[in-house]
JSON list of N, CA and C in Angstrom, two decimals:
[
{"chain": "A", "resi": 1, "resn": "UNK", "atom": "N", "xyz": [6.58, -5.59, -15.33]},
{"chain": "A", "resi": 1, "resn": "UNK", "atom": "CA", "xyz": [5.58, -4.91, -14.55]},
{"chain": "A", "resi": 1, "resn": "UNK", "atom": "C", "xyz": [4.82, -3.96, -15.47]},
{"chain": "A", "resi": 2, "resn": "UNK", "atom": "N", "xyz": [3.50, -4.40, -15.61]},
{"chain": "A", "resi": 2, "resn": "UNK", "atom": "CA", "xyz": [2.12, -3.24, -16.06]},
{"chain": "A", "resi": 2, "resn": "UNK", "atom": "C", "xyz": [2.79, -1.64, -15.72]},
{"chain": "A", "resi": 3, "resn": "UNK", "atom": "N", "xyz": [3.07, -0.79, -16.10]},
{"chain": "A", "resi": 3, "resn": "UNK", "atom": "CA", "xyz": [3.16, 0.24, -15.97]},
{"chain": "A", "resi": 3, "resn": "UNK", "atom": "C", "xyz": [1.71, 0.93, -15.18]},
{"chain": "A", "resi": 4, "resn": "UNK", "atom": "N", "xyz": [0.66, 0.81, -16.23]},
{"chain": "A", "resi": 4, "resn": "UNK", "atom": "CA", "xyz": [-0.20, 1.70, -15.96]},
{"chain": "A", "resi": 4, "resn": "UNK", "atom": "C", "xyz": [-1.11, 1.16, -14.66]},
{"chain": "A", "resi": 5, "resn": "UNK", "atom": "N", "xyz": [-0.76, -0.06, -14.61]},
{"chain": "A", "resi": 5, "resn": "UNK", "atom": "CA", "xyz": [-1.43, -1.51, -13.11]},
{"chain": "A", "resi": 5, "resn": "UNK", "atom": "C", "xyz": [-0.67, -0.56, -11.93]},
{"chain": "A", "resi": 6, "resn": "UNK", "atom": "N", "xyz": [0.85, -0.43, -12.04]},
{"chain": "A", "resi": 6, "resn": "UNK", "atom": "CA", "xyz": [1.00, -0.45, -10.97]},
{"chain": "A", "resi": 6, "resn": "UNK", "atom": "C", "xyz": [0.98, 1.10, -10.40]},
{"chain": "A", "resi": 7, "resn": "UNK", "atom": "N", "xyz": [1.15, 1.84, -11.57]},
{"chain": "A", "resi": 7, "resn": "UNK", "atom": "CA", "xyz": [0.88, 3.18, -11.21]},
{"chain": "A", "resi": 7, "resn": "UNK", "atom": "C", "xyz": [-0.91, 3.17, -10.43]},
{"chain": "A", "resi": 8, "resn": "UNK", "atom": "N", "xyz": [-1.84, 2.60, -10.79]},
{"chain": "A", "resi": 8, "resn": "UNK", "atom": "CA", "xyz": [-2.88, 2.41, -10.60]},
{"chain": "A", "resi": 8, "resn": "UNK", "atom": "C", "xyz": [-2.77, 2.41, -8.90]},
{"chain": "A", "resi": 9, "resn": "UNK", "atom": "N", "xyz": [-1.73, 1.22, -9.04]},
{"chain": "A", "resi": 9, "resn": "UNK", "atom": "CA", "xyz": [-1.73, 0.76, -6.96]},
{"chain": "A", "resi": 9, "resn": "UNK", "atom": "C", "xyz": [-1.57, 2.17, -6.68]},
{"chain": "A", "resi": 10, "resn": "UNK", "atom": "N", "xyz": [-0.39, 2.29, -6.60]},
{"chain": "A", "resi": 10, "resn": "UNK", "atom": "CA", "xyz": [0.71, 3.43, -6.09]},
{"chain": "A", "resi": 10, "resn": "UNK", "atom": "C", "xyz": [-0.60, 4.73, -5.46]},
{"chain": "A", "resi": 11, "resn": "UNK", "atom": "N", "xyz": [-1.09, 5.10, -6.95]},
{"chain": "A", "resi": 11, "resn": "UNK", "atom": "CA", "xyz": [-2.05, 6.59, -6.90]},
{"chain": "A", "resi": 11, "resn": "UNK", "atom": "C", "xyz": [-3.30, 6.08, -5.49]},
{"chain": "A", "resi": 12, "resn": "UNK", "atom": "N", "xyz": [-4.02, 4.56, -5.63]},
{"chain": "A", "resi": 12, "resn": "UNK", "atom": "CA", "xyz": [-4.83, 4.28, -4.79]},
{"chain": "A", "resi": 12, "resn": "UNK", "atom": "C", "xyz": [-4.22, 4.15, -3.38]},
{"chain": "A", "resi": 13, "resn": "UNK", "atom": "N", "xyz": [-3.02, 3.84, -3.01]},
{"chain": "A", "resi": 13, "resn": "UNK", "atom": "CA", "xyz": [-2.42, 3.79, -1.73]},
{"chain": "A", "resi": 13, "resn": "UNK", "atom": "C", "xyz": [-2.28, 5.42, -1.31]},
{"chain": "A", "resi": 14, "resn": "UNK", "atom": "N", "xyz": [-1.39, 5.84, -1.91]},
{"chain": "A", "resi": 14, "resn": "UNK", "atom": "CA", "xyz": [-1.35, 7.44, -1.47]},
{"chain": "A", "resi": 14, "resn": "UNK", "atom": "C", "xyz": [-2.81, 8.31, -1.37]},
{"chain": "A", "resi": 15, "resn": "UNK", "atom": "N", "xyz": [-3.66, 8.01, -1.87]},
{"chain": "A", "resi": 15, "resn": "UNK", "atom": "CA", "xyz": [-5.17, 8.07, -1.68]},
{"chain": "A", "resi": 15, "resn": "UNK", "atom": "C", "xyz": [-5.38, 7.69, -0.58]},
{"chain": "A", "resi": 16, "resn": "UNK", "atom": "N", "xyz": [-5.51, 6.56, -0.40]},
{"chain": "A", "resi": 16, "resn": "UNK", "atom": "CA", "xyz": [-6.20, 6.08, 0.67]},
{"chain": "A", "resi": 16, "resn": "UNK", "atom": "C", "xyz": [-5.22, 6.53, 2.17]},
{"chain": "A", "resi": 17, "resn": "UNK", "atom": "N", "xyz": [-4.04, 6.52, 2.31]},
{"chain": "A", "resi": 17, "resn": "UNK", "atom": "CA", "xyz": [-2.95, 6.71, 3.32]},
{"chain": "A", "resi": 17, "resn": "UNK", "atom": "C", "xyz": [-3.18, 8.31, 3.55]},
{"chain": "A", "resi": 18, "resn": "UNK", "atom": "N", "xyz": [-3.56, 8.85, 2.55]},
{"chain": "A", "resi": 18, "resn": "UNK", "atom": "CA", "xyz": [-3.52, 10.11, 3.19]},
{"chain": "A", "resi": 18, "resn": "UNK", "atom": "C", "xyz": [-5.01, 10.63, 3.53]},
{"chain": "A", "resi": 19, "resn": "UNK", "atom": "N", "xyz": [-6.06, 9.43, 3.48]},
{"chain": "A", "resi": 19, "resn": "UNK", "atom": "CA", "xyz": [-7.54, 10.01, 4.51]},
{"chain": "A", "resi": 19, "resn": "UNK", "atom": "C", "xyz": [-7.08, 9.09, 5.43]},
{"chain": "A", "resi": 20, "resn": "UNK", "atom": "N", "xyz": [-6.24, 8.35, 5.86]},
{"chain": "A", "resi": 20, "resn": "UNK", "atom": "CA", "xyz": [-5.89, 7.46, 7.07]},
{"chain": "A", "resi": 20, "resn": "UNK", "atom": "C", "xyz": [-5.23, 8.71, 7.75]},
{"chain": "A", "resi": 21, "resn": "UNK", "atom": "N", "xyz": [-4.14, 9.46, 7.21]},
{"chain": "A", "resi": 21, "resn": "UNK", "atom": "CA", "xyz": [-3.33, 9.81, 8.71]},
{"chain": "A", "resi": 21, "resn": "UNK", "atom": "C", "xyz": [-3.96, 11.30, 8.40]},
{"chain": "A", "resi": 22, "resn": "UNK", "atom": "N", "xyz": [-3.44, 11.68, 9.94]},
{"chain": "A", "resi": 22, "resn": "UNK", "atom": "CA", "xyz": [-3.43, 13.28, 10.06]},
{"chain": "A", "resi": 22, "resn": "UNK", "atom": "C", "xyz": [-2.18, 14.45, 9.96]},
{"chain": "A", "resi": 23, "resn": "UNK", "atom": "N", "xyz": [-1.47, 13.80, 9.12]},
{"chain": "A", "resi": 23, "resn": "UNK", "atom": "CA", "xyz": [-0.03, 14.45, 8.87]},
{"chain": "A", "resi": 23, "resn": "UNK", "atom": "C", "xyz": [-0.22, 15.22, 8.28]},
{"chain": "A", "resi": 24, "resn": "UNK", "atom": "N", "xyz": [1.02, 16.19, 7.72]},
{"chain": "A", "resi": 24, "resn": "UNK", "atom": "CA", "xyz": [0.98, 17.24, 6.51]},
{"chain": "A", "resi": 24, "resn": "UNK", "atom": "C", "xyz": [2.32, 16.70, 5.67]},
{"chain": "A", "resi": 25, "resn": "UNK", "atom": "N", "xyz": [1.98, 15.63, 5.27]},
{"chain": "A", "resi": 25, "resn": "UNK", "atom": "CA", "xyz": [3.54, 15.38, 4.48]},
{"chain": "A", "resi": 25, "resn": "UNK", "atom": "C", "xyz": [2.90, 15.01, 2.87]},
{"chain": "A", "resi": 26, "resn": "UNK", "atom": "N", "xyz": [2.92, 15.13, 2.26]},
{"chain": "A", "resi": 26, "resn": "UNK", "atom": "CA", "xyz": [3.06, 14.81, 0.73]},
{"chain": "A", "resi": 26, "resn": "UNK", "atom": "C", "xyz": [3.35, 13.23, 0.21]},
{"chain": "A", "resi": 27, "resn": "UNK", "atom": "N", "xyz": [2.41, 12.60, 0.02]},
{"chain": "A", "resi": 27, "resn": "UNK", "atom": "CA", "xyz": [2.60, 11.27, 0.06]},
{"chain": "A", "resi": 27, "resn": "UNK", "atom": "C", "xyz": [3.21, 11.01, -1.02]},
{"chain": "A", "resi": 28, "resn": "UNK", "atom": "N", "xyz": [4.35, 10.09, -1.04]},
{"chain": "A", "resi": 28, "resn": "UNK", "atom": "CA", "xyz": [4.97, 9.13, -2.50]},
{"chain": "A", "resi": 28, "resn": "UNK", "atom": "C", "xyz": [5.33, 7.87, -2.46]},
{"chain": "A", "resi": 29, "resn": "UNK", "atom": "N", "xyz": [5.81, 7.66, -3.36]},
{"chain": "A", "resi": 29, "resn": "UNK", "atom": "CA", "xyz": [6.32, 6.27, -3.24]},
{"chain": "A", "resi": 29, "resn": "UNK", "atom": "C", "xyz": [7.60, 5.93, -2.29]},
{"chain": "A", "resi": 30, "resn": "UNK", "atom": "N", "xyz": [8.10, 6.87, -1.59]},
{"chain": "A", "resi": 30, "resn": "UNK", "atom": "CA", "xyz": [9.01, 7.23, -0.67]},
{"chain": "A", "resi": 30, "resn": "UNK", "atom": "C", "xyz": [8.66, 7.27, 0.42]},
{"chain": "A", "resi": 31, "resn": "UNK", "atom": "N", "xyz": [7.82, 7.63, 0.78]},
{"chain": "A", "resi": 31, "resn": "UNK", "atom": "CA", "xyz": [7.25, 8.01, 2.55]},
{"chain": "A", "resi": 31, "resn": "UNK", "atom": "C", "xyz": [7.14, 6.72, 3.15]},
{"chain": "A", "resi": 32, "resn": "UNK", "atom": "N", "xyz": [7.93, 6.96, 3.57]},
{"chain": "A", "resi": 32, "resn": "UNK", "atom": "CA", "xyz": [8.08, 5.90, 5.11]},
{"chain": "A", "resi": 32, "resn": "UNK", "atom": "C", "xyz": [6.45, 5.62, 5.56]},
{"chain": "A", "resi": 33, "resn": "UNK", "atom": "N", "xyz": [6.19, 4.62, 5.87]},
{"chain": "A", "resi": 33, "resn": "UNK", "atom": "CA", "xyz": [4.70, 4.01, 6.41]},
{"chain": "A", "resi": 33, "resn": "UNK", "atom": "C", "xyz": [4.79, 4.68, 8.02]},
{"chain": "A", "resi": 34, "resn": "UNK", "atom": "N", "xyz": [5.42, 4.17, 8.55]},
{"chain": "A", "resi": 34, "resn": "UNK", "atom": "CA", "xyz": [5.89, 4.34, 10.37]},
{"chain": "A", "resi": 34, "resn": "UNK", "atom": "C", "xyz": [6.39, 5.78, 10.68]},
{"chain": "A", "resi": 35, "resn": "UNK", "atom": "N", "xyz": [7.47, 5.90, 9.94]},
{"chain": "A", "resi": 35, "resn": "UNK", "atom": "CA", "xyz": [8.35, 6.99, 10.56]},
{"chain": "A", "resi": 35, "resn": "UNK", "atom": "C", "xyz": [7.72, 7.99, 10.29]},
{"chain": "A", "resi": 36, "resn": "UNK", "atom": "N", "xyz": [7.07, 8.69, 8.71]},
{"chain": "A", "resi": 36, "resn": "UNK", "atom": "CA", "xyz": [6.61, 9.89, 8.35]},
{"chain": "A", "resi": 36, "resn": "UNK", "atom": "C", "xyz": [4.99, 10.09, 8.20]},
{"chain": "A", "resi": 37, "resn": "UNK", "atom": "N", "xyz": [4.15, 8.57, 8.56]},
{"chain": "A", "resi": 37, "resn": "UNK", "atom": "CA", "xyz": [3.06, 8.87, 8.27]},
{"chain": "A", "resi": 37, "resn": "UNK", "atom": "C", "xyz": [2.26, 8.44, 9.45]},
{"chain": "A", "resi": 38, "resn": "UNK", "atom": "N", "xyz": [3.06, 7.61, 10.52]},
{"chain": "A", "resi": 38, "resn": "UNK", "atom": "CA", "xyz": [2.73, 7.31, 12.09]},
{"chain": "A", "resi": 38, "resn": "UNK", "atom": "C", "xyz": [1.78, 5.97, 11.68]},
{"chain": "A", "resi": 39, "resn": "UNK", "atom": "N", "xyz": [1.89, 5.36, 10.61]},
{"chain": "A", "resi": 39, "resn": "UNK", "atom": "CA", "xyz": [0.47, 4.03, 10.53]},
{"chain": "A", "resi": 39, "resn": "UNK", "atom": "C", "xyz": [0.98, 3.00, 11.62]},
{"chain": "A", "resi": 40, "resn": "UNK", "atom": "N", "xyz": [0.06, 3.14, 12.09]},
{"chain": "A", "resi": 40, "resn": "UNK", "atom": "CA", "xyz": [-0.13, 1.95, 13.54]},
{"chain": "A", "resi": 40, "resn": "UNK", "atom": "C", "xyz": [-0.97, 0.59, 12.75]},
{"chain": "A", "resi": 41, "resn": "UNK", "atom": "N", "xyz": [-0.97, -0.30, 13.94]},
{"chain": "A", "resi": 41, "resn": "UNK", "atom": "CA", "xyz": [-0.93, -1.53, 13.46]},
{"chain": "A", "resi": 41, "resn": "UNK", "atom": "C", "xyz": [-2.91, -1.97, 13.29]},
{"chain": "A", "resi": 42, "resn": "UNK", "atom": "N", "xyz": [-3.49, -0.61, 13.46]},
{"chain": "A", "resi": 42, "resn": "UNK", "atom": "CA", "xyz": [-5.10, -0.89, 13.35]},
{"chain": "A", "resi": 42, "resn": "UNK", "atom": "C", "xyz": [-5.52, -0.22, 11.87]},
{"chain": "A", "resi": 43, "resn": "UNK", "atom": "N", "xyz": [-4.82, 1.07, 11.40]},
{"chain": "A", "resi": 43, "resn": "UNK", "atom": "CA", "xyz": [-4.84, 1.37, 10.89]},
{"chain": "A", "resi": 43, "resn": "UNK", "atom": "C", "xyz": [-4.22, 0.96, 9.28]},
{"chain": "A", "resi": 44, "resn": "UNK", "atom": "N", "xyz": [-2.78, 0.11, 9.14]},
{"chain": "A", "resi": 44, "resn": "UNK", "atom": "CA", "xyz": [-2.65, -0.68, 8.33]},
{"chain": "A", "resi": 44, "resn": "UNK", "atom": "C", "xyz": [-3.62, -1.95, 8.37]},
{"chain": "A", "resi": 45, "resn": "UNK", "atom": "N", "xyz": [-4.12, -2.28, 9.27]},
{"chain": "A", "resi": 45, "resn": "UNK", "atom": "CA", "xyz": [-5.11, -3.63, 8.70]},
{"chain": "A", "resi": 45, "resn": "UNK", "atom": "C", "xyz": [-5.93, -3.17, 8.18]},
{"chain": "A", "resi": 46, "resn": "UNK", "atom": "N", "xyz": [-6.53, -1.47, 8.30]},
{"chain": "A", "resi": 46, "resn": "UNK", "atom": "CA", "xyz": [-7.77, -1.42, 7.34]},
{"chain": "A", "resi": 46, "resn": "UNK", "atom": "C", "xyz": [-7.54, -0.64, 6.51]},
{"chain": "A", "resi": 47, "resn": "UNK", "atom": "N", "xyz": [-6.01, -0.46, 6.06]},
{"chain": "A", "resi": 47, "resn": "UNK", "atom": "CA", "xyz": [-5.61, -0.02, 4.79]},
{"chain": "A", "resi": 47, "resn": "UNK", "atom": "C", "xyz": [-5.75, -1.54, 3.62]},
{"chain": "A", "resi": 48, "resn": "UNK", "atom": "N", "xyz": [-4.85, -2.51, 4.83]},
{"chain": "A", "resi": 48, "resn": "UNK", "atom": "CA", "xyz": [-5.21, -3.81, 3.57]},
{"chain": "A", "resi": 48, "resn": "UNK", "atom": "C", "xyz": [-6.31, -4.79, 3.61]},
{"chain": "A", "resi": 49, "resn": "UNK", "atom": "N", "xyz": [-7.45, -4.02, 4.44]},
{"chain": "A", "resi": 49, "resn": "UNK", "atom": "CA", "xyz": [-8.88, -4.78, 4.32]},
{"chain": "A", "resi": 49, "resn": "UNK", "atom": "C", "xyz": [-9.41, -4.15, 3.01]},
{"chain": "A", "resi": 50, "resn": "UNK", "atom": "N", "xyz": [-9.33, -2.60, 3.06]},
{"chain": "A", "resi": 50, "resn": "UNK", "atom": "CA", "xyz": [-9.41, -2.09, 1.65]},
{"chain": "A", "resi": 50, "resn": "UNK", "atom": "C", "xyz": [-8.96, -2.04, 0.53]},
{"chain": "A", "resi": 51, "resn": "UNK", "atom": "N", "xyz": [-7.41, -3.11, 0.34]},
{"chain": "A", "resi": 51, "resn": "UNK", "atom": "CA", "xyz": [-6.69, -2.86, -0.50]},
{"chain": "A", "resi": 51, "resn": "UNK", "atom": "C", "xyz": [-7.15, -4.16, -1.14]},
{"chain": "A", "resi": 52, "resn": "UNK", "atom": "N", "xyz": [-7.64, -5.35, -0.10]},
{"chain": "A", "resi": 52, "resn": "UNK", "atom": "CA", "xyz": [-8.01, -6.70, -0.24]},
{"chain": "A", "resi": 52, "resn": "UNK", "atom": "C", "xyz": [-9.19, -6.54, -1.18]},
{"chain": "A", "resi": 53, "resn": "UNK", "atom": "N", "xyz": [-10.03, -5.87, -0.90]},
{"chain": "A", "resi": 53, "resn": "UNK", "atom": "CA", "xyz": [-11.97, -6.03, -0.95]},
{"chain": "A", "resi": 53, "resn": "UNK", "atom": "C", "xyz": [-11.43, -4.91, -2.99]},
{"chain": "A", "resi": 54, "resn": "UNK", "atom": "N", "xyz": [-10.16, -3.52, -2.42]},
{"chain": "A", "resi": 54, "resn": "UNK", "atom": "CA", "xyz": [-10.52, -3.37, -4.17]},
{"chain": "A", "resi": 54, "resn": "UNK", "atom": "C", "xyz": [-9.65, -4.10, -5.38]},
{"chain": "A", "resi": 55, "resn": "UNK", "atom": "N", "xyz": [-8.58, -4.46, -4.84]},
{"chain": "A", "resi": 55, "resn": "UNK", "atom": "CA", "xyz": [-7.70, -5.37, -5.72]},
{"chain": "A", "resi": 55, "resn": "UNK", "atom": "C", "xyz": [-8.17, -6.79, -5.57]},
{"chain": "A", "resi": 56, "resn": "UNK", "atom": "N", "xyz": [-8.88, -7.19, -4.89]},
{"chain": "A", "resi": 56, "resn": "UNK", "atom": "CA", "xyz": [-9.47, -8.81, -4.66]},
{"chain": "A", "resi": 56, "resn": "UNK", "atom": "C", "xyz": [-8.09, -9.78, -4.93]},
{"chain": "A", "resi": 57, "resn": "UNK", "atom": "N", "xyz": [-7.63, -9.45, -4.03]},
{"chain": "A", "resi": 57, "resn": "UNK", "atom": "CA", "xyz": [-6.20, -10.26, -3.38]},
{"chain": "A", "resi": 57, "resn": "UNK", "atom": "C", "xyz": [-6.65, -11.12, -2.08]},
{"chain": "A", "resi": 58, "resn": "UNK", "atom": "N", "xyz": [-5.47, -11.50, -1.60]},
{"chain": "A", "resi": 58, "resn": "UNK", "atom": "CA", "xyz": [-5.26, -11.67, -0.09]},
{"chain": "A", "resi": 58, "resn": "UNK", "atom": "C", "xyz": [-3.99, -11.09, 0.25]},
{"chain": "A", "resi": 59, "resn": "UNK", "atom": "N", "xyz": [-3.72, -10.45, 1.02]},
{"chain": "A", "resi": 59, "resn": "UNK", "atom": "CA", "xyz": [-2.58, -10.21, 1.37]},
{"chain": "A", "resi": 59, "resn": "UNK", "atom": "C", "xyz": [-2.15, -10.84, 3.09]},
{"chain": "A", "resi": 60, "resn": "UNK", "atom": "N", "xyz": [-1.23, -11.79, 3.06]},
{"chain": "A", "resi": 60, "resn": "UNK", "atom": "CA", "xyz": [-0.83, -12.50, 4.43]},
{"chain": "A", "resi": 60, "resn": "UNK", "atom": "C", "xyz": [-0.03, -11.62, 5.08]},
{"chain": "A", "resi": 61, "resn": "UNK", "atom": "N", "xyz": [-0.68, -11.26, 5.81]},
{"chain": "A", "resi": 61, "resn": "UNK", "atom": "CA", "xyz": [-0.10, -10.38, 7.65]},
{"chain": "A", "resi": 61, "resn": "UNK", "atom": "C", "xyz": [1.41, -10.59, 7.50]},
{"chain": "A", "resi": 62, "resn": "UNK", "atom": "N", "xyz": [2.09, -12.09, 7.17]},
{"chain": "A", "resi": 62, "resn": "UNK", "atom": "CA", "xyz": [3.65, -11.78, 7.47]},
{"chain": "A", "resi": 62, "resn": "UNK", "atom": "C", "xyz": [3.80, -11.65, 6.29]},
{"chain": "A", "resi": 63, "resn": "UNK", "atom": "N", "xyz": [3.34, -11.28, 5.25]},
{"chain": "A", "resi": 63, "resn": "UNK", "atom": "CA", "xyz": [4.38, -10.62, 3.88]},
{"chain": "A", "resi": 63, "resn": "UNK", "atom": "C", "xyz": [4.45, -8.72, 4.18]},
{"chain": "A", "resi": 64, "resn": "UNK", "atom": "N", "xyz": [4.17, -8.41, 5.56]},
{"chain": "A", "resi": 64, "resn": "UNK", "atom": "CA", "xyz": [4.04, -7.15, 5.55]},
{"chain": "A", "resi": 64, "resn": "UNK", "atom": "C", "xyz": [5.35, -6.46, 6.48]},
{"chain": "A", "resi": 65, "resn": "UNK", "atom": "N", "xyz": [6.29, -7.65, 6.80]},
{"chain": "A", "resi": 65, "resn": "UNK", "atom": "CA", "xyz": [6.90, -7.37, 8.03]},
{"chain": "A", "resi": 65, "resn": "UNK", "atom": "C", "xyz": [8.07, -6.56, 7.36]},
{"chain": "A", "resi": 66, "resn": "UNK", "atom": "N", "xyz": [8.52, -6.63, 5.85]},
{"chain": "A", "resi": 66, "resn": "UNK", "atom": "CA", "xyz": [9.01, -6.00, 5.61]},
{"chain": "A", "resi": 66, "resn": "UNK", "atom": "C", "xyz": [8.99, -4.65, 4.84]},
{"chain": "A", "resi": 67, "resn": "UNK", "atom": "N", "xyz": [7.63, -4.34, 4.33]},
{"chain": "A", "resi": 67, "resn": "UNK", "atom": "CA", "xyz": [7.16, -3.43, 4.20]},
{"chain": "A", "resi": 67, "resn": "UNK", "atom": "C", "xyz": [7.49, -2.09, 5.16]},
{"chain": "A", "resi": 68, "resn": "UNK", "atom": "N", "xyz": [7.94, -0.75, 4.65]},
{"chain": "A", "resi": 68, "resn": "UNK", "atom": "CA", "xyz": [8.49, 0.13, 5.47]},
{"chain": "A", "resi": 68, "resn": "UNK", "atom": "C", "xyz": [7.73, 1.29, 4.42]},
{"chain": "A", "resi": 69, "resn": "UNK", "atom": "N", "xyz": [7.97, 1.31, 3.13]},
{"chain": "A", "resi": 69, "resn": "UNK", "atom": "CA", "xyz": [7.24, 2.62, 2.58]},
{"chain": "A", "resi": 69, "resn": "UNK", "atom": "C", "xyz": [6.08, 1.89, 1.86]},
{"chain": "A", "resi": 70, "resn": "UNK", "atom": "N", "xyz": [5.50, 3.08, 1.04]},
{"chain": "A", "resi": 70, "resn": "UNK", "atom": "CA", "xyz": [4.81, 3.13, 0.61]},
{"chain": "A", "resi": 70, "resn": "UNK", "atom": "C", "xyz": [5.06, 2.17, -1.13]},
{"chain": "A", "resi": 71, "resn": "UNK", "atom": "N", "xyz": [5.90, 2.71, -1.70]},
{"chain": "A", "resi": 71, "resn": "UNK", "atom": "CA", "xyz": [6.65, 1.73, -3.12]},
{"chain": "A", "resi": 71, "resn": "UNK", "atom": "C", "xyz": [6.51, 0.31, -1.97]},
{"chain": "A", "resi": 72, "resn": "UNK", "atom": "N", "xyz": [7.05, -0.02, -1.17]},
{"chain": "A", "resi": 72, "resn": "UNK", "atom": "CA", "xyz": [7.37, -1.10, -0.99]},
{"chain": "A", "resi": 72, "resn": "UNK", "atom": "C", "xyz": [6.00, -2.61, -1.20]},
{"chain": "A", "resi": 73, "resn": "UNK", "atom": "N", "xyz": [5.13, -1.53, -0.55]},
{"chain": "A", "resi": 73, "resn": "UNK", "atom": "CA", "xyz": [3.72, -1.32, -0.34]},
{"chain": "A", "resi": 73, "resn": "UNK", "atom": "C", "xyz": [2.92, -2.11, -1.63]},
{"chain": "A", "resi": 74, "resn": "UNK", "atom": "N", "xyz": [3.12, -1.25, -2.43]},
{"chain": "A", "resi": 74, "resn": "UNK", "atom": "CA", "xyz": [2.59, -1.44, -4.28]},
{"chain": "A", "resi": 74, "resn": "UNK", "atom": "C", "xyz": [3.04, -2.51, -4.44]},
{"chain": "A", "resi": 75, "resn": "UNK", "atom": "N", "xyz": [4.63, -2.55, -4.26]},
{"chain": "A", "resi": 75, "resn": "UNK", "atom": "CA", "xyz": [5.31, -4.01, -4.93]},
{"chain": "A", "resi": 75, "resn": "UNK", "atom": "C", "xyz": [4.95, -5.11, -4.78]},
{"chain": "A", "resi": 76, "resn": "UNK", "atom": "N", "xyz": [4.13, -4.88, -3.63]},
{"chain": "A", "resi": 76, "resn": "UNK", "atom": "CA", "xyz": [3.74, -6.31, -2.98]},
{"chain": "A", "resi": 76, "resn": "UNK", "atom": "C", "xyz": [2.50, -6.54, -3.38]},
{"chain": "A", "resi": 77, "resn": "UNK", "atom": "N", "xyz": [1.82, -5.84, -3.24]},
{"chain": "A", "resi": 77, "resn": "UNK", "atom": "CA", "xyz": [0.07, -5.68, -3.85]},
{"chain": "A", "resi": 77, "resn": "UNK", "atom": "C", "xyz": [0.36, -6.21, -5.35]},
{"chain": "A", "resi": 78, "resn": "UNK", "atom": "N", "xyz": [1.33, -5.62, -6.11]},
{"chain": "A", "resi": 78, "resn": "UNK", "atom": "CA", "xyz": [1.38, -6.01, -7.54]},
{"chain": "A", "resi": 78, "resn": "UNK", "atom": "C", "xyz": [1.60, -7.44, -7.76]},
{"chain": "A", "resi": 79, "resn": "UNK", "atom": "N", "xyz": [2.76, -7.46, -7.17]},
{"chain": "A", "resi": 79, "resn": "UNK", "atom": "CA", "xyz": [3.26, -8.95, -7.21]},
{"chain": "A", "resi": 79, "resn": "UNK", "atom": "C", "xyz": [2.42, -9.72, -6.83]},
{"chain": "A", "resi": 80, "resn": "UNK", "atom": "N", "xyz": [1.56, -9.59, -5.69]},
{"chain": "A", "resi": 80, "resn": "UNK", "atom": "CA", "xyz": [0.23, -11.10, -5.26]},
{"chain": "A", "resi": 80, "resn": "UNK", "atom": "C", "xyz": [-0.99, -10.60, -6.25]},
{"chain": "A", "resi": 81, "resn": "UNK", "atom": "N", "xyz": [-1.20, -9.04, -6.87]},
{"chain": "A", "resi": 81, "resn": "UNK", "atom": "CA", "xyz": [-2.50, -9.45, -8.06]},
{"chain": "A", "resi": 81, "resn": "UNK", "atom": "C", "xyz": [-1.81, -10.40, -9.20]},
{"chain": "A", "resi": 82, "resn": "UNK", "atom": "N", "xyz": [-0.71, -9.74, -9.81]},
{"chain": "A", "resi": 82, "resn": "UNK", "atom": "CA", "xyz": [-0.50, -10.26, -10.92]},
{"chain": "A", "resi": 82, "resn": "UNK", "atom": "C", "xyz": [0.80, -10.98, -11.24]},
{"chain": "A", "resi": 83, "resn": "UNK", "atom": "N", "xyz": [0.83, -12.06, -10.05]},
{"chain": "A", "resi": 83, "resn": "UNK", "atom": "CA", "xyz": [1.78, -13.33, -10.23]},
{"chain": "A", "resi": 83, "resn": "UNK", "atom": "C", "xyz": [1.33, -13.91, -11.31]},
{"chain": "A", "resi": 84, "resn": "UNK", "atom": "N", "xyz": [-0.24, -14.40, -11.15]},
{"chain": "A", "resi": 84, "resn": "UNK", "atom": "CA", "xyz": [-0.29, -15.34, -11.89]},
{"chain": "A", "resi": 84, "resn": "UNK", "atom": "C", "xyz": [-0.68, -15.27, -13.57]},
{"chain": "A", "resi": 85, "resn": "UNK", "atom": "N", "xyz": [-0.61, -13.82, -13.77]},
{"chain": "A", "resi": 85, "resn": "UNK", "atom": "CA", "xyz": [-1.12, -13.09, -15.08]},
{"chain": "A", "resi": 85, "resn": "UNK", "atom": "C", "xyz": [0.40, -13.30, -15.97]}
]
């Protein structure tokens, strides 16, 4: 794994997740998606409409079912940019 790629995701998710919710929690690679940051199911699709359009991925709806934090989040974004690299 790119070090500086995936740090790249990571910093752009916690970016973007924290103009999505209205919490006061400190975003990391730890924070629970559901439990600590409340993302509902309208609000993650246009986290990964935006994650789609800046990483120029696809990301498929059921690779998300296990997704719970935020790391989990990256791993997956990383792994579908740069499988094939």
């Amino acid at each position: 794994m790119t070090d500086s790629n995936y740090k790249e995701i990571t910093a752009l998710l916690c970016e973007r997740l924290s103009a999505l919710t209205n919490v006061d929690v400190e975003i990391s690679p730890d924070t629970n998606l559901i439990s600590q940051l409340s993302i509902d199911s309208i609000k993650l699709l246009n986290l990964i409409m935006e994650i789609e359009d800046t990483f120029d991925v696809s990301i498929p709806i059921n690779a998300l079912t296990d997704v719970q934090t935020v790391r989990e989040l990256a791993d997956l974004v990383y792994k579908i940019k740069f499988a094939s690299s």
